[in-house]
Tab-separated table of C-alpha atoms and ligand atoms in Angstrom:
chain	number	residue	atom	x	y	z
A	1	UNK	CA	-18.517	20.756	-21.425
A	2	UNK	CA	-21.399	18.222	-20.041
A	3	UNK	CA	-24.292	19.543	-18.270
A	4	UNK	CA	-24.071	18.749	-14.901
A	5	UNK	CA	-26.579	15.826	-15.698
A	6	UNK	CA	-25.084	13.674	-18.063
A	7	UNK	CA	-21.689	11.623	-17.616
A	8	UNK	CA	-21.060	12.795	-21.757
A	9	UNK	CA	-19.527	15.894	-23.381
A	10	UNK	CA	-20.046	16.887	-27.082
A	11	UNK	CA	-16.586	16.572	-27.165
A	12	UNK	CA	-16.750	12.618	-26.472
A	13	UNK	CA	-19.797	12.024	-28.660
A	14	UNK	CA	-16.810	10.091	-31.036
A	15	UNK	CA	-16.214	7.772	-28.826
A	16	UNK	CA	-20.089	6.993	-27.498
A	17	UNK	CA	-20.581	4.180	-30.501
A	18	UNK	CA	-17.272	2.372	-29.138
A	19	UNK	CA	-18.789	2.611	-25.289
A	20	UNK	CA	-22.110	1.949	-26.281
A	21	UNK	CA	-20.881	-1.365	-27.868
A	22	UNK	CA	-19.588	-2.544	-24.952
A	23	UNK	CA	-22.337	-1.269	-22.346
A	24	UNK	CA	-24.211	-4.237	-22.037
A	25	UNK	CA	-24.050	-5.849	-19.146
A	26	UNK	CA	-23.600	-9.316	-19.882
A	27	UNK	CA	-23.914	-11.833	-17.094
A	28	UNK	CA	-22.560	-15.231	-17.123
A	29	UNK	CA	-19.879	-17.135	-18.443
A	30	UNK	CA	-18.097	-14.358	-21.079
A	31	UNK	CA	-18.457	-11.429	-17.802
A	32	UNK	CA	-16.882	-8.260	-18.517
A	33	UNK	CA	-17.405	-4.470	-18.085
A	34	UNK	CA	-19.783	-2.644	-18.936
A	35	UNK	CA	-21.395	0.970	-18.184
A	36	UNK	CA	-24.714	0.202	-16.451
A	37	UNK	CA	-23.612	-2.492	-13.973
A	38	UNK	CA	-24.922	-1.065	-10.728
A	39	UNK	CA	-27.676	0.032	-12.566
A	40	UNK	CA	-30.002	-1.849	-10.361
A	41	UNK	CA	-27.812	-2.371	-7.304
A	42	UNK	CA	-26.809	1.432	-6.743
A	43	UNK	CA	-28.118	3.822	-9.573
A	44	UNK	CA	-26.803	6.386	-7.667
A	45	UNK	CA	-22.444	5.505	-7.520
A	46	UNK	CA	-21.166	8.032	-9.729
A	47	UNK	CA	-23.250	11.042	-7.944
A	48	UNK	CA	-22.270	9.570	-4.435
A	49	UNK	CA	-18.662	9.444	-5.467
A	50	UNK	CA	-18.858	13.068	-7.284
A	51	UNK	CA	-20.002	14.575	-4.616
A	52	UNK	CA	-16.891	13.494	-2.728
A	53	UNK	CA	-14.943	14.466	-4.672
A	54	UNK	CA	-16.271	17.812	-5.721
A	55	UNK	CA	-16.277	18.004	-1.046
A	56	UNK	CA	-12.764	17.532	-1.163
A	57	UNK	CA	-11.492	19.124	-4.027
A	58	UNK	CA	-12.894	22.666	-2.091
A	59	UNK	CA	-9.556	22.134	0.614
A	60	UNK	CA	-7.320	20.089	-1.902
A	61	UNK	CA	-6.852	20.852	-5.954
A	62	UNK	CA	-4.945	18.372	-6.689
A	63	UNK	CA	-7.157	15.827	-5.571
A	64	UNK	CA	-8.459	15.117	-9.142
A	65	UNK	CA	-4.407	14.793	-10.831
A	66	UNK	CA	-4.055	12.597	-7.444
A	67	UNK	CA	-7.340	10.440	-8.287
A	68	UNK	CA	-6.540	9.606	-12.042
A	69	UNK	CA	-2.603	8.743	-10.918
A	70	UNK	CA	-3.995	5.946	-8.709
A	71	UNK	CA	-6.192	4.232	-11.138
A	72	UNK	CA	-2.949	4.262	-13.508
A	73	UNK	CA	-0.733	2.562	-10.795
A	74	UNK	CA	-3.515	-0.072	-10.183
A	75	UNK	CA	-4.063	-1.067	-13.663
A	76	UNK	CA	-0.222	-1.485	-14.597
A	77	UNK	CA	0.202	-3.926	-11.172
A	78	UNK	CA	-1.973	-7.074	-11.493
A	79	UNK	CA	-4.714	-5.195	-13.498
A	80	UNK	CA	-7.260	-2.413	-12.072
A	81	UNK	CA	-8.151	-4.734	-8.838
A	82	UNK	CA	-7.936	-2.075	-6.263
A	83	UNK	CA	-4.468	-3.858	-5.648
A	84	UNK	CA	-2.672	-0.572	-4.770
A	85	UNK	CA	-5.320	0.460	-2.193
A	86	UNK	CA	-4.340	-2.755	0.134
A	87	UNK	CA	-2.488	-1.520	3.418
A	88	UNK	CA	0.830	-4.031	4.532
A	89	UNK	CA	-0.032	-6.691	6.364
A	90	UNK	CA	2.234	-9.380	7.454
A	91	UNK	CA	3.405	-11.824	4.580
A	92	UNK	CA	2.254	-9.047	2.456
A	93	UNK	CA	4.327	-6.121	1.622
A	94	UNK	CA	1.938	-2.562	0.062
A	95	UNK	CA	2.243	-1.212	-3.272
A	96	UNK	CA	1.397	1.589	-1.755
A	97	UNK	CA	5.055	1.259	-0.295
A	98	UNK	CA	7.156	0.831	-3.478
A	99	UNK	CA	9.553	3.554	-4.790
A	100	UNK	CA	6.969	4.637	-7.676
A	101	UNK	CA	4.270	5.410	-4.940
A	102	UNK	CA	5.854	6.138	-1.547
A	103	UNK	CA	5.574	9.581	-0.809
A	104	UNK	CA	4.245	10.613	-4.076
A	105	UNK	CA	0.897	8.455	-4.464
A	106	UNK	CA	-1.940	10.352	-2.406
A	107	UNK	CA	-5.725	10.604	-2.765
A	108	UNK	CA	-6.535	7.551	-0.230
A	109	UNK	CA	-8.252	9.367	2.639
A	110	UNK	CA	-10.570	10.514	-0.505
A	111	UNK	CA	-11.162	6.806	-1.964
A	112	UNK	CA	-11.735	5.890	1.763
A	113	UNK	CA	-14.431	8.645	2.021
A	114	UNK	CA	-15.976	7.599	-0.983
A	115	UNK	CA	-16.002	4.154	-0.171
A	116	UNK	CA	-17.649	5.111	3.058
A	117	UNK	CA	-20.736	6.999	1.124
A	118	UNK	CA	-20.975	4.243	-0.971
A	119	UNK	CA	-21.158	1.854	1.601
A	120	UNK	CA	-23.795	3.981	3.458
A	121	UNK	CA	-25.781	3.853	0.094
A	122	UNK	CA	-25.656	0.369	-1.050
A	123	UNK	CA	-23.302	-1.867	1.464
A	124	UNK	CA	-20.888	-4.035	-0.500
A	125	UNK	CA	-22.104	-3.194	-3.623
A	126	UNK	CA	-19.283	-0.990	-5.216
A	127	UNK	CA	-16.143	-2.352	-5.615
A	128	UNK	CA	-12.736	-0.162	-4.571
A	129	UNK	CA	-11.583	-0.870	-8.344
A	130	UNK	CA	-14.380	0.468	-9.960
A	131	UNK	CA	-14.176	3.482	-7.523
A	132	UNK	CA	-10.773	4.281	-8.753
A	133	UNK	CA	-12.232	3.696	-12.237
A	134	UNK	CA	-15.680	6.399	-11.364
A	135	UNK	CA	-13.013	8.928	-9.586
A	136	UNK	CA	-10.929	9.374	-12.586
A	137	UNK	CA	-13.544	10.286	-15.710
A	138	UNK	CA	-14.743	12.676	-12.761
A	139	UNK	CA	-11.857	14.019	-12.155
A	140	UNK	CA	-11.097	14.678	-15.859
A	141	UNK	CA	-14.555	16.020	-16.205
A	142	UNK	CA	-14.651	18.315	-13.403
A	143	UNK	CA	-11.245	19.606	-14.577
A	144	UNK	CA	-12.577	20.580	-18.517
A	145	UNK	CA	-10.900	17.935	-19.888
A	146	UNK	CA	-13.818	14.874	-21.571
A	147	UNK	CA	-16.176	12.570	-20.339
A	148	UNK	CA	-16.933	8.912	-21.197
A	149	UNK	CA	-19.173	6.165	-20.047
A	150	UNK	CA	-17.302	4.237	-17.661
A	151	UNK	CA	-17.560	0.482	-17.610
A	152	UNK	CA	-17.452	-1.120	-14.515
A	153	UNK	CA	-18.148	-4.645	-12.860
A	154	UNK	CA	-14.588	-5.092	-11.589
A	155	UNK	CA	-14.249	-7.016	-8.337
A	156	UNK	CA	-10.930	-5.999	-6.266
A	157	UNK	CA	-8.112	-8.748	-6.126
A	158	UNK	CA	-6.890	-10.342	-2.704
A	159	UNK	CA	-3.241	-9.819	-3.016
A	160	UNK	CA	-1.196	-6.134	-3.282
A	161	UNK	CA	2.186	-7.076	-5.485
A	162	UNK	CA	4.870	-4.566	-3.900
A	163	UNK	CA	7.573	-6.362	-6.561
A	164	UNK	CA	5.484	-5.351	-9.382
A	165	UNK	CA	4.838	-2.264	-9.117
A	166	UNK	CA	8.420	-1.819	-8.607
A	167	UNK	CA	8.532	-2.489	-12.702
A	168	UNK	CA	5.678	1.014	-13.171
A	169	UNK	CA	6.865	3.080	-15.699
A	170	UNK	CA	9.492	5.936	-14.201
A	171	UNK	CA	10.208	8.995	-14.932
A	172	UNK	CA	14.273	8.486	-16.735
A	173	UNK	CA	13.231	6.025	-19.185
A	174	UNK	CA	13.137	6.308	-22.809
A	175	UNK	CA	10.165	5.791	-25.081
A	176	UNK	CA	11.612	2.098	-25.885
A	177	UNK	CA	11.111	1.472	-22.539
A	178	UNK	CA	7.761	2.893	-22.049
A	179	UNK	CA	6.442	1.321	-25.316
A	180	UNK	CA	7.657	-2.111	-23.972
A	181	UNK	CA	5.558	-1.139	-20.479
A	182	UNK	CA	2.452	0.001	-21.911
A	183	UNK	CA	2.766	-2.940	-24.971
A	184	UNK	CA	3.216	-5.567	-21.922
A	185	UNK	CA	-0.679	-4.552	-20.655
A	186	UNK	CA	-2.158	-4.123	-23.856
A	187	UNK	CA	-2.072	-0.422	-24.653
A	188	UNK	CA	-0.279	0.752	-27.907
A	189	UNK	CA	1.467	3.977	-28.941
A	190	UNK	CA	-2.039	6.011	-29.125
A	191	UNK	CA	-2.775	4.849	-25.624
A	192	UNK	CA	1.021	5.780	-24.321
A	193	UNK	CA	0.695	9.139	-25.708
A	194	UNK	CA	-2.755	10.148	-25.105
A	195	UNK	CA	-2.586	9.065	-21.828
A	196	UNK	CA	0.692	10.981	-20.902
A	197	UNK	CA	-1.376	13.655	-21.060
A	198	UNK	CA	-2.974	13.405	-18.025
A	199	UNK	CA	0.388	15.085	-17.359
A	200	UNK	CA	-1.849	18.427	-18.066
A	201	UNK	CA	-2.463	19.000	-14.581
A	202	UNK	CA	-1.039	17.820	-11.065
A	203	UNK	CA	1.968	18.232	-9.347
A	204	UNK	CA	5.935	16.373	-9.475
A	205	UNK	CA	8.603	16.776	-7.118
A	206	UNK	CA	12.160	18.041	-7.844
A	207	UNK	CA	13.834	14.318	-7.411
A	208	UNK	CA	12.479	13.501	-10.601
A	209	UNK	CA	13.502	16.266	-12.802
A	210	UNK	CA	16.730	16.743	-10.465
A	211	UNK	CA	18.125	13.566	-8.879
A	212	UNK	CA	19.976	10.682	-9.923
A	213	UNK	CA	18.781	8.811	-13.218
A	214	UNK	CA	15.984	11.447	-13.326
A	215	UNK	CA	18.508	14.520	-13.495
A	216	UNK	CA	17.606	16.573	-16.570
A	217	UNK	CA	19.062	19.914	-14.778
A	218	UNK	CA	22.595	18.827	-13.574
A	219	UNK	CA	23.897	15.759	-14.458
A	220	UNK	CA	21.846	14.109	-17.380
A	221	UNK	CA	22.485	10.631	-18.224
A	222	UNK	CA	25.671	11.090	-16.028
A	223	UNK	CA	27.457	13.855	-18.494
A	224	UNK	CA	27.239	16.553	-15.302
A	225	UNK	CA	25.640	18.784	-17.545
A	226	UNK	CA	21.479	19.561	-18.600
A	227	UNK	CA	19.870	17.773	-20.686
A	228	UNK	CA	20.358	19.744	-24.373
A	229	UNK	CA	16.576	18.775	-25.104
A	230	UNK	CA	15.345	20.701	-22.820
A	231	UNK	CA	13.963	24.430	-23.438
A	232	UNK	CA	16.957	26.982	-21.476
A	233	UNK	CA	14.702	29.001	-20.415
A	234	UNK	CA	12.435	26.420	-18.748
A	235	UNK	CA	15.849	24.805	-17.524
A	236	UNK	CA	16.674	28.384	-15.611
A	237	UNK	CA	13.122	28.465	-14.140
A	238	UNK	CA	13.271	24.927	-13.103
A	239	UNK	CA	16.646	24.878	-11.817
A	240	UNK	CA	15.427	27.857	-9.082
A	241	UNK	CA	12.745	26.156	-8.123
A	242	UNK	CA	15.235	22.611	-7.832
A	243	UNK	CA	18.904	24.191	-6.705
A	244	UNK	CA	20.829	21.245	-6.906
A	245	UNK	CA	20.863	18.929	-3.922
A	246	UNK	CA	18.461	20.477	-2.257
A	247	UNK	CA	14.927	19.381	-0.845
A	248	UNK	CA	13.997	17.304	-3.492
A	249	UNK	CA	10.625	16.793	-2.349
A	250	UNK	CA	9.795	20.653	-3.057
A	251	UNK	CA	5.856	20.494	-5.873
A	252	UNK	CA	6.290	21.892	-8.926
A	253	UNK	CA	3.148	21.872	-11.508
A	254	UNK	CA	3.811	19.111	-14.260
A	255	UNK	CA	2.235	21.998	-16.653
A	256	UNK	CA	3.220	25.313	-15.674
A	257	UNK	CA	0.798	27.325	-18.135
A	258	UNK	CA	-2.468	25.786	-16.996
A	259	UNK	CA	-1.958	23.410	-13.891
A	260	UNK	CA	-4.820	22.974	-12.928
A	261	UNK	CA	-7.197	22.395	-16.112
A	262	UNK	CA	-7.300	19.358	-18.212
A	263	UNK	CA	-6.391	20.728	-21.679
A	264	UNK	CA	-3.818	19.950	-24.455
A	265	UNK	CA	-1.353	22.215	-23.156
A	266	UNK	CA	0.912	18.880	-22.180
A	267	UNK	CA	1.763	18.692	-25.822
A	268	UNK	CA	2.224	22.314	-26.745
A	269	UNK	CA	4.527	22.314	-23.984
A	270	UNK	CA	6.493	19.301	-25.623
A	271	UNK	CA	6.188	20.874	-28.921
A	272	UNK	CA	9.171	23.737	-27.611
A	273	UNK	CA	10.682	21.488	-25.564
A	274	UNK	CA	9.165	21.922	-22.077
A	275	UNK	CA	8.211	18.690	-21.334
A	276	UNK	CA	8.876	18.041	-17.436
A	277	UNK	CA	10.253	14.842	-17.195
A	278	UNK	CA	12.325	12.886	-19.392
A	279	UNK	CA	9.351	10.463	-20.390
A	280	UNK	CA	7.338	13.216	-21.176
A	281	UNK	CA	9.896	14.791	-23.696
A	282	UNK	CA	10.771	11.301	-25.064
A	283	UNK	CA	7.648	11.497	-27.107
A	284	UNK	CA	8.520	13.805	-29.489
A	285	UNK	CA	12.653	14.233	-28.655
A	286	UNK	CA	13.727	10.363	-29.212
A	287	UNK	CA	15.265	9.429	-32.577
A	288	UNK	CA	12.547	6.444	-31.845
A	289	UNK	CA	9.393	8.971	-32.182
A	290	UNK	CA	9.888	9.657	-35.282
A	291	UNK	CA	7.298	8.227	-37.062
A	292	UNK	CA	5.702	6.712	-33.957
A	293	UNK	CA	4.615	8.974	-31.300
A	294	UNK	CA	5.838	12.201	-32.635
A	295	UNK	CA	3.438	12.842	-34.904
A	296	UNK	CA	0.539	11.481	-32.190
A	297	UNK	CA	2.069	14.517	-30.542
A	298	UNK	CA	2.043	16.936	-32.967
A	299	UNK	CA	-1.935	15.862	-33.539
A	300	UNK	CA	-3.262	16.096	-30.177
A	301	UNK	CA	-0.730	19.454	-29.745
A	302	UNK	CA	-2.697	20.571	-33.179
A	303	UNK	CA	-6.071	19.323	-31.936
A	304	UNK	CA	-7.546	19.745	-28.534
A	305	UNK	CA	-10.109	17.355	-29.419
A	306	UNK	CA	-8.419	14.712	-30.711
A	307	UNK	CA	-6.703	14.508	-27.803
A	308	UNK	CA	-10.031	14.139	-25.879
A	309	UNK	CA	-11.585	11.272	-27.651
A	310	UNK	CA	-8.274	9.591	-28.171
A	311	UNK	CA	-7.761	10.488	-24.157
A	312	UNK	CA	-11.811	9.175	-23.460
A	313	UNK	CA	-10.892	6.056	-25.763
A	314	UNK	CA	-7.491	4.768	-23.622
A	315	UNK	CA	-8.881	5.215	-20.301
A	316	UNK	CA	-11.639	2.639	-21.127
A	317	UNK	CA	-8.562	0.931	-22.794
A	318	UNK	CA	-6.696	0.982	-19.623
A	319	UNK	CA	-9.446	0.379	-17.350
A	320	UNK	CA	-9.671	-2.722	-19.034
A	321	UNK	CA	-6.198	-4.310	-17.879
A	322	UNK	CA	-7.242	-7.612	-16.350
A	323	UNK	CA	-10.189	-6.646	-14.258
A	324	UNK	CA	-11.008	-9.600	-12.069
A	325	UNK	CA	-14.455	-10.671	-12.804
A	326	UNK	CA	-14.580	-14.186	-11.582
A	327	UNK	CA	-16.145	-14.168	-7.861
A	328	UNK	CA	-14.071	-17.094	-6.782
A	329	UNK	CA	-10.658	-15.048	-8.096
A	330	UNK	CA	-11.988	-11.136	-6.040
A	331	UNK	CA	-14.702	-9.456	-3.796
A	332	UNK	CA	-16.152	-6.446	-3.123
A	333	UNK	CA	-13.957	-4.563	-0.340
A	334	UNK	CA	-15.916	-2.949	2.780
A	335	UNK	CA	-13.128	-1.137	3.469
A	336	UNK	CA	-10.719	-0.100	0.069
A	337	UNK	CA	-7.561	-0.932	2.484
A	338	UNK	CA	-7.848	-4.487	3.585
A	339	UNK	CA	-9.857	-8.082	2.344
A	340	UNK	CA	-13.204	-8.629	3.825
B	401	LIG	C1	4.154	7.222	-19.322
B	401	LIG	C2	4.685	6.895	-18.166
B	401	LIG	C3	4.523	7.739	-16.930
B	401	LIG	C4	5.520	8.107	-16.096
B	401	LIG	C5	6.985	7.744	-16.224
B	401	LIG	C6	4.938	8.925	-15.069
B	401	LIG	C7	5.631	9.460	-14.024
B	401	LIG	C8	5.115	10.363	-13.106
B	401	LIG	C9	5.862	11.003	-12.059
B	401	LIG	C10	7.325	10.762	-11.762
B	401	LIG	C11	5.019	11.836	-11.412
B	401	LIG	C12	5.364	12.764	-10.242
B	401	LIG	C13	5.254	12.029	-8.921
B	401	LIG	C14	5.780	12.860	-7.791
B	401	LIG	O1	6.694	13.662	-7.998
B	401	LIG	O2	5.266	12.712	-6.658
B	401	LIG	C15	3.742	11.738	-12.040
B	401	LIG	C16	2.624	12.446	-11.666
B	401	LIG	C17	1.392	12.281	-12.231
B	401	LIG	N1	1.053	11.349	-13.188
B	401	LIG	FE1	2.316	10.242	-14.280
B	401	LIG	N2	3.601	9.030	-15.308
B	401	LIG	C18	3.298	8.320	-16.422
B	401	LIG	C19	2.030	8.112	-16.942
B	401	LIG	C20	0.875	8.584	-16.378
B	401	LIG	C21	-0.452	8.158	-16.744
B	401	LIG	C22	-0.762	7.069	-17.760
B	401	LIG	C23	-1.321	8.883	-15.983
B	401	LIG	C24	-2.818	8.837	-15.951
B	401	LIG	C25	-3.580	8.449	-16.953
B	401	LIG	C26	-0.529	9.770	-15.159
B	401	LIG	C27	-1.030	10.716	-14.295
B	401	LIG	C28	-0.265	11.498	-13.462
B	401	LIG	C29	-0.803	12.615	-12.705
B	401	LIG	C30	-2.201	13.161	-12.791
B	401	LIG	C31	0.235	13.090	-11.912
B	401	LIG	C32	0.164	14.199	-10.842
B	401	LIG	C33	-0.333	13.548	-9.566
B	401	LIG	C34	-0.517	14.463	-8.371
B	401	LIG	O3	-0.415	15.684	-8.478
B	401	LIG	O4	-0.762	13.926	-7.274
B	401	LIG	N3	0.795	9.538	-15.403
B	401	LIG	N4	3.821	10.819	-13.070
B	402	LIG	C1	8.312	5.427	2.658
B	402	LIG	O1	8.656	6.793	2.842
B	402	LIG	C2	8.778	7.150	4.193
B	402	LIG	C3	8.949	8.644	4.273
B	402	LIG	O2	9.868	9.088	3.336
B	402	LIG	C4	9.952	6.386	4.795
B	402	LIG	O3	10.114	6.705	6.152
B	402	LIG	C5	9.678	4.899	4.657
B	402	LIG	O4	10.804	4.164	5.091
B	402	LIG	C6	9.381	4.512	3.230
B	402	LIG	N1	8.917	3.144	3.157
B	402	LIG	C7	9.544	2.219	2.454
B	402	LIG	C8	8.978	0.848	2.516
B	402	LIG	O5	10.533	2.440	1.802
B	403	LIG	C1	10.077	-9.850	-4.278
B	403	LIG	O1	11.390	-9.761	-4.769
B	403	LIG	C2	12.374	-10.086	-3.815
B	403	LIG	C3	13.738	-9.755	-4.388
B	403	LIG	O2	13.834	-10.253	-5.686
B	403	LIG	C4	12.220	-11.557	-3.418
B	403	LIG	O3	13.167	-11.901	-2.445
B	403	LIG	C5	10.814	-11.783	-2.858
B	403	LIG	O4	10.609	-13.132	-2.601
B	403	LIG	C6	9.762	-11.277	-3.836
B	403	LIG	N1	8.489	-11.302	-3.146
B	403	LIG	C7	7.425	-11.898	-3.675
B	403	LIG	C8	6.190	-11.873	-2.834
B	403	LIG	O5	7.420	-12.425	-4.778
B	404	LIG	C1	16.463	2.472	-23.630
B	404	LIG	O1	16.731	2.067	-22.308
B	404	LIG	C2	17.089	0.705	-22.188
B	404	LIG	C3	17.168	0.385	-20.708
B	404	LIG	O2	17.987	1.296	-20.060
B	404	LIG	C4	18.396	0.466	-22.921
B	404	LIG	O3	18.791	-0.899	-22.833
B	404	LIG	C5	18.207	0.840	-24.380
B	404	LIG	O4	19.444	0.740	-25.065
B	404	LIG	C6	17.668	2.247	-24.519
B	404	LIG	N1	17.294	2.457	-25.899
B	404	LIG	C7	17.603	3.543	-26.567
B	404	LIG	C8	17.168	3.591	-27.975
B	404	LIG	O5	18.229	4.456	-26.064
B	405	LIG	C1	26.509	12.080	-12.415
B	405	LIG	O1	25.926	10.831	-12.750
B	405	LIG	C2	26.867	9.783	-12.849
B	405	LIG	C3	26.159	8.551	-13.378
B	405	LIG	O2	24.918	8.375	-12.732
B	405	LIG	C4	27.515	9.556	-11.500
B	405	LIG	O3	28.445	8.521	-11.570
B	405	LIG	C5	28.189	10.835	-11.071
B	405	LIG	O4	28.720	10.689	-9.757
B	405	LIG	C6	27.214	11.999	-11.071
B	405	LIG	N1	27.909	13.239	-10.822
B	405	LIG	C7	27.615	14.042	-9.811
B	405	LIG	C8	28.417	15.286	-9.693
B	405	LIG	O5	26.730	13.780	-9.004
């Protein structure tokens, strides 16, 4: 992988000539992203926030799978404008308290600390969007999976829209479904199935493999018995871990053979049928893959680095999901929980 030095891999040199094309910072009227923006105003953002992260990683390793699944929940609500990170305040129900996040989103304490350095460093420089943004490719990095250049210049958004992040992707829906969601922000089948694979590391809890409309063990779609997709003997190892009815809360590793590491393994795993959740298996198992995302499967199952630059390739896709750039429309937090 990368030398400690530089942000790139070898691995992600395919994707450089798309980044480089849109690295130029650009002020003015057309504003958007781009890889050197705090070039000037704080050189040093992506060390500060590494070193974070690499600080809490040393009591936490999950941290980095927690990191990368915030940036996803604040691009799908209102666009990647730090939207999730706002705490409730009166008139203005959390994100951060809807049924897709409560109790399973985590990692603020260590966009707070970074935040904190950052501020130290440059004061209101860095915006809690772009943080999110940084975090992740480090995460992925740090983990073996690839690097990219990430573009930033996003300012973080005013408003956190609990009702809309009540419409995130979940865990019991079929690929129709999940095409629709991902089509609805601007990211196509590729992007859906590359960037499932982020399900390569991290952990899930037994409600959603277990539990009501998530129940692949017990009572799938409502038939009281497993889901016939999935692998039997995965089933008999899962169903110990998840007894029925039981504390559904209990961690479970989203890839069992290398939980940790960012690698392929998410798709070799589908391949014979041990995808965790029913979104992950739809894939390749839905009469809809076929000819869709099945054979995106299949490649980056076949191809460890194919998945890499396709994986490098939609997280600049989905860091671009609406990013405010307009100073009358956002602002750069002080503190990632609450407006200035
Ligand atoms: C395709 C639709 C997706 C669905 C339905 C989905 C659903 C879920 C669910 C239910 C969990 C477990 C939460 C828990 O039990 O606490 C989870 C975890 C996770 N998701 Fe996804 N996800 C999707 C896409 C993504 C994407 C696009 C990314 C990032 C690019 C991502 C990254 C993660 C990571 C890293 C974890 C583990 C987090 C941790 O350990 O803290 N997911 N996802
Ligand atoms: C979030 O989860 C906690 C703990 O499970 C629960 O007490 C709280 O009521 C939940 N918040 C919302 C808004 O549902
Ligand atoms: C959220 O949805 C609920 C139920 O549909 C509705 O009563 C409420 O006004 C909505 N809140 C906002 C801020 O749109
Ligand atoms: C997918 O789920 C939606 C929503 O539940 C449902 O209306 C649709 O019929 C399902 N499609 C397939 C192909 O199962
Ligand atoms: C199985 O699921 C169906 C539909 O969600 C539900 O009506 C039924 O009560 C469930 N059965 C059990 C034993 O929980």
């Amino acid at each position: 992988m990368a030398s400690s030095a530089s942000p790139r891999s070898a691995t992600a040199t395919a994707v450089v000539a798309v980044v480089v094309a849109a690295a130029l910072c650009l002020h003015g009227a057309t504003a958007q992203l781009c890889e050197d923006y705090y070039y000037d105003t704080c050189p040093d953002a992506y060390d500060i926030v590494k070193q974070v992260l690499i600080q809490a990683h040393e009591s936490d390793v999950r941290i980095y799978a927690s990191l990368i699944r915030l940036h996803f929940h604040d691009c799908f609500v209102q666009g990647c404008d730090a939207s999730l990170l706002l705490d409730t305040v009166p008139g203005m129900q959390s994100e951060k308290e809807s049924p897709p996040n409560n109790g399973s989103a985590r990692g603020y304490e260590v966009v707070d600390a970074a935040k904190a350095a950052l501020e130290d460093a440059c004061p209101g420089v860095v915006s809690c969007a772009d943080i999110l943004a940084i975090a992740s490719e480090i995460s992925v990095e740090l983990s073996g999976g690839p690097s990219w250049g990430v573009l930033l210049g996003r300012l973080d958004g005013k408003t956190s829209d609990f009702n809309g992040s009540l419409d995130l992707p979940a865990p019991f829906e079929n690929l129709t479904e999940l095409q629709r969601k991902f089509k609805d922000v601007g990211l196509n089948d590729v992007d859906l199935v590359a960037l499932s694979g982020a399900h390569t590391f991290g952990r899930v809890q037994c409600q959603n493999v277990a539990a009501g409309m998530a129940d692949r063990l017990y009572n799938f779609s409502g038939t009281n018995m497993p889901d016939p997709t999935l692998d039997s003997a995965y089933r008999a190892f899962l169903s110990r871990r998840c007894p029925k009815n039981v504390n559904g809360e209990v961690l479970n590793d989203l890839d069992p053979t290398t939980p940790d590491t960012f690698d392929n393994h998410y798709y070799t795993n589908i391949e014979v049928n041990r995808g965790f959740l029913i979104s992950d298996q739809e894939l390749k198992s839905s009469p809809q893959a076929q000819g869709t995302t099945a054979p995106i499967v299949d490649r980056f199952a076949g191809s460890q680095d194919a998945f890499f630059a396709s994986f490098a390739q939609s997280m600049i896709n989905m860091g671009n999901i609406r990013p405010v750039t307009d100073p009358s429309q956002g602002e750069v937090r002080t503190n990632c929980r609450r407006v200035n």
